[in-house]
């Protein structure tokens, strides 16, 4: 199983929609454009939004297992996918790419701070 790189490509913010429909939020998305997360293929990387992970995890799992050419080859790199989270007020676009490096099946990829949980 391959690792996957998840890169924040673009953040949008629709203030008009927020003003009209959204209750104020204290903790809006805090990812930064260019920020990179590495997934072992099955676990949400630390610091990545849970909602975004729920959207992308099927693609991460598929890429980590060698899937290619999503939606009849819409990506120039067949081992990648571009998608957005489900936040209609502040959508974030992510580029997900399969890496050559294999994920460690014995948990060696899991940060030590997470092993004691």
GROMACS .gro file of C-alpha atoms in nm:
model
  117
    1UNK     CA    1   0.000   0.000   0.000
    2UNK     CA    2   0.140   0.340  -0.102
    3UNK     CA    3   0.141   0.657   0.103
    4UNK     CA    4  -0.052   0.956  -0.033
    5UNK     CA    5   0.037   1.324  -0.028
    6UNK     CA    6  -0.258   1.557   0.036
    7UNK     CA    7  -0.185   1.919  -0.061
    8UNK     CA    8  -0.410   2.216   0.010
    9UNK     CA    9  -0.433   2.387  -0.330
   10UNK     CA   10  -0.693   2.658  -0.281
   11UNK     CA   11  -0.929   2.796  -0.018
   12UNK     CA   12  -1.245   2.984  -0.105
   13UNK     CA   13  -1.471   3.188   0.120
   14UNK     CA   14  -1.822   3.294   0.022
   15UNK     CA   15  -1.897   3.579   0.260
   16UNK     CA   16  -2.233   3.653   0.098
   17UNK     CA   17  -2.353   3.298   0.161
   18UNK     CA   18  -2.211   3.298   0.513
   19UNK     CA   19  -2.389   3.622   0.596
   20UNK     CA   20  -2.718   3.498   0.457
   21UNK     CA   21  -2.724   3.137   0.582
   22UNK     CA   22  -2.456   3.048   0.834
   23UNK     CA   23  -2.455   3.085   1.210
   24UNK     CA   24  -2.126   3.242   1.323
   25UNK     CA   25  -1.848   2.988   1.382
   26UNK     CA   26  -1.553   3.019   1.615
   27UNK     CA   27  -1.337   2.753   1.452
   28UNK     CA   28  -1.351   2.788   1.077
   29UNK     CA   29  -1.107   2.587   0.867
   30UNK     CA   30  -0.749   2.678   0.948
   31UNK     CA   31  -0.555   2.492   0.677
   32UNK     CA   32  -0.317   2.700   0.466
   33UNK     CA   33  -0.269   2.692   0.090
   34UNK     CA   34   0.039   2.482   0.018
   35UNK     CA   35   0.006   2.286   0.342
   36UNK     CA   36   0.088   1.916   0.295
   37UNK     CA   37  -0.038   1.611   0.481
   38UNK     CA   38   0.090   1.255   0.432
   39UNK     CA   39  -0.151   0.964   0.475
   40UNK     CA   40  -0.057   0.602   0.522
   41UNK     CA   41  -0.366   0.520   0.313
   42UNK     CA   42  -0.610   0.432   0.587
   43UNK     CA   43  -0.571   0.692   0.864
   44UNK     CA   44  -0.659   1.061   0.874
   45UNK     CA   45  -0.336   1.260   0.898
   46UNK     CA   46  -0.300   1.460   1.216
   47UNK     CA   47  -0.428   1.816   1.174
   48UNK     CA   48  -0.650   1.743   0.874
   49UNK     CA   49  -1.016   1.837   0.909
   50UNK     CA   50  -1.237   1.535   0.985
   51UNK     CA   51  -1.503   1.650   0.740
   52UNK     CA   52  -1.247   1.687   0.460
   53UNK     CA   53  -1.108   1.342   0.544
   54UNK     CA   54  -1.455   1.188   0.521
   55UNK     CA   55  -1.484   1.330   0.168
   56UNK     CA   56  -1.140   1.222   0.050
   57UNK     CA   57  -1.074   0.898   0.237
   58UNK     CA   58  -1.226   0.669  -0.032
   59UNK     CA   59  -0.996   0.830  -0.291
   60UNK     CA   60  -0.692   0.807  -0.061
   61UNK     CA   61  -0.764   0.440   0.004
   62UNK     CA   62  -0.810   0.370  -0.367
   63UNK     CA   63  -0.491   0.555  -0.468
   64UNK     CA   64  -0.291   0.386  -0.195
   65UNK     CA   65  -0.400   0.050  -0.338
   66UNK     CA   66  -0.296   0.141  -0.693
   67UNK     CA   67  -0.616   0.280  -0.847
   68UNK     CA   68  -0.568   0.516  -1.142
   69UNK     CA   69  -0.761   0.721  -1.398
   70UNK     CA   70  -1.053   0.835  -1.186
   71UNK     CA   71  -1.358   0.938  -1.388
   72UNK     CA   72  -1.217   0.823  -1.721
   73UNK     CA   73  -0.884   1.000  -1.693
   74UNK     CA   74  -0.983   1.355  -1.600
   75UNK     CA   75  -0.648   1.414  -1.426
   76UNK     CA   76  -0.320   1.469  -1.616
   77UNK     CA   77  -0.146   1.255  -1.354
   78UNK     CA   78  -0.348   0.931  -1.349
   79UNK     CA   79  -0.230   0.857  -0.993
   80UNK     CA   80  -0.388   1.173  -0.850
   81UNK     CA   81  -0.724   1.331  -0.781
   82UNK     CA   82  -0.840   1.689  -0.717
   83UNK     CA   83  -1.139   1.732  -0.492
   84UNK     CA   84  -1.295   1.973  -0.245
   85UNK     CA   85  -1.432   1.933   0.102
   86UNK     CA   86  -1.806   1.958   0.161
   87UNK     CA   87  -1.806   2.302   0.327
   88UNK     CA   88  -2.031   2.509   0.103
   89UNK     CA   89  -1.924   2.834   0.271
   90UNK     CA   90  -1.545   2.776   0.279
   91UNK     CA   91  -1.460   2.497   0.032
   92UNK     CA   92  -1.100   2.383   0.026
   93UNK     CA   93  -0.952   2.216  -0.284
   94UNK     CA   94  -0.707   1.932  -0.224
   95UNK     CA   95  -0.469   1.754  -0.460
   96UNK     CA   96  -0.418   1.391  -0.357
   97UNK     CA   97  -0.125   1.201  -0.508
   98UNK     CA   98  -0.008   0.844  -0.462
   99UNK     CA   99   0.358   0.834  -0.361
  100UNK     CA  100   0.613   0.566  -0.442
  101UNK     CA  101   0.688   0.510  -0.073
  102UNK     CA  102   0.509   0.217   0.087
  103UNK     CA  103   0.314   0.269   0.409
  104UNK     CA  104   0.435   0.065   0.705
  105UNK     CA  105   0.180  -0.207   0.788
  106UNK     CA  106   0.312  -0.257   1.142
  107UNK     CA  107   0.215   0.093   1.257
  108UNK     CA  108   0.564   0.240   1.218
  109UNK     CA  109   0.405   0.532   1.029
  110UNK     CA  110   0.193   0.625   1.329
  111UNK     CA  111   0.349   0.907   1.534
  112UNK     CA  112   0.461   0.786   1.879
  113UNK     CA  113   0.222   1.031   2.042
  114UNK     CA  114  -0.066   0.837   1.881
  115UNK     CA  115   0.057   0.489   1.979
  116UNK     CA  116  -0.042   0.533   2.343
  117UNK     CA  117  -0.403   0.631   2.265
   0.00000   0.00000   0.00000
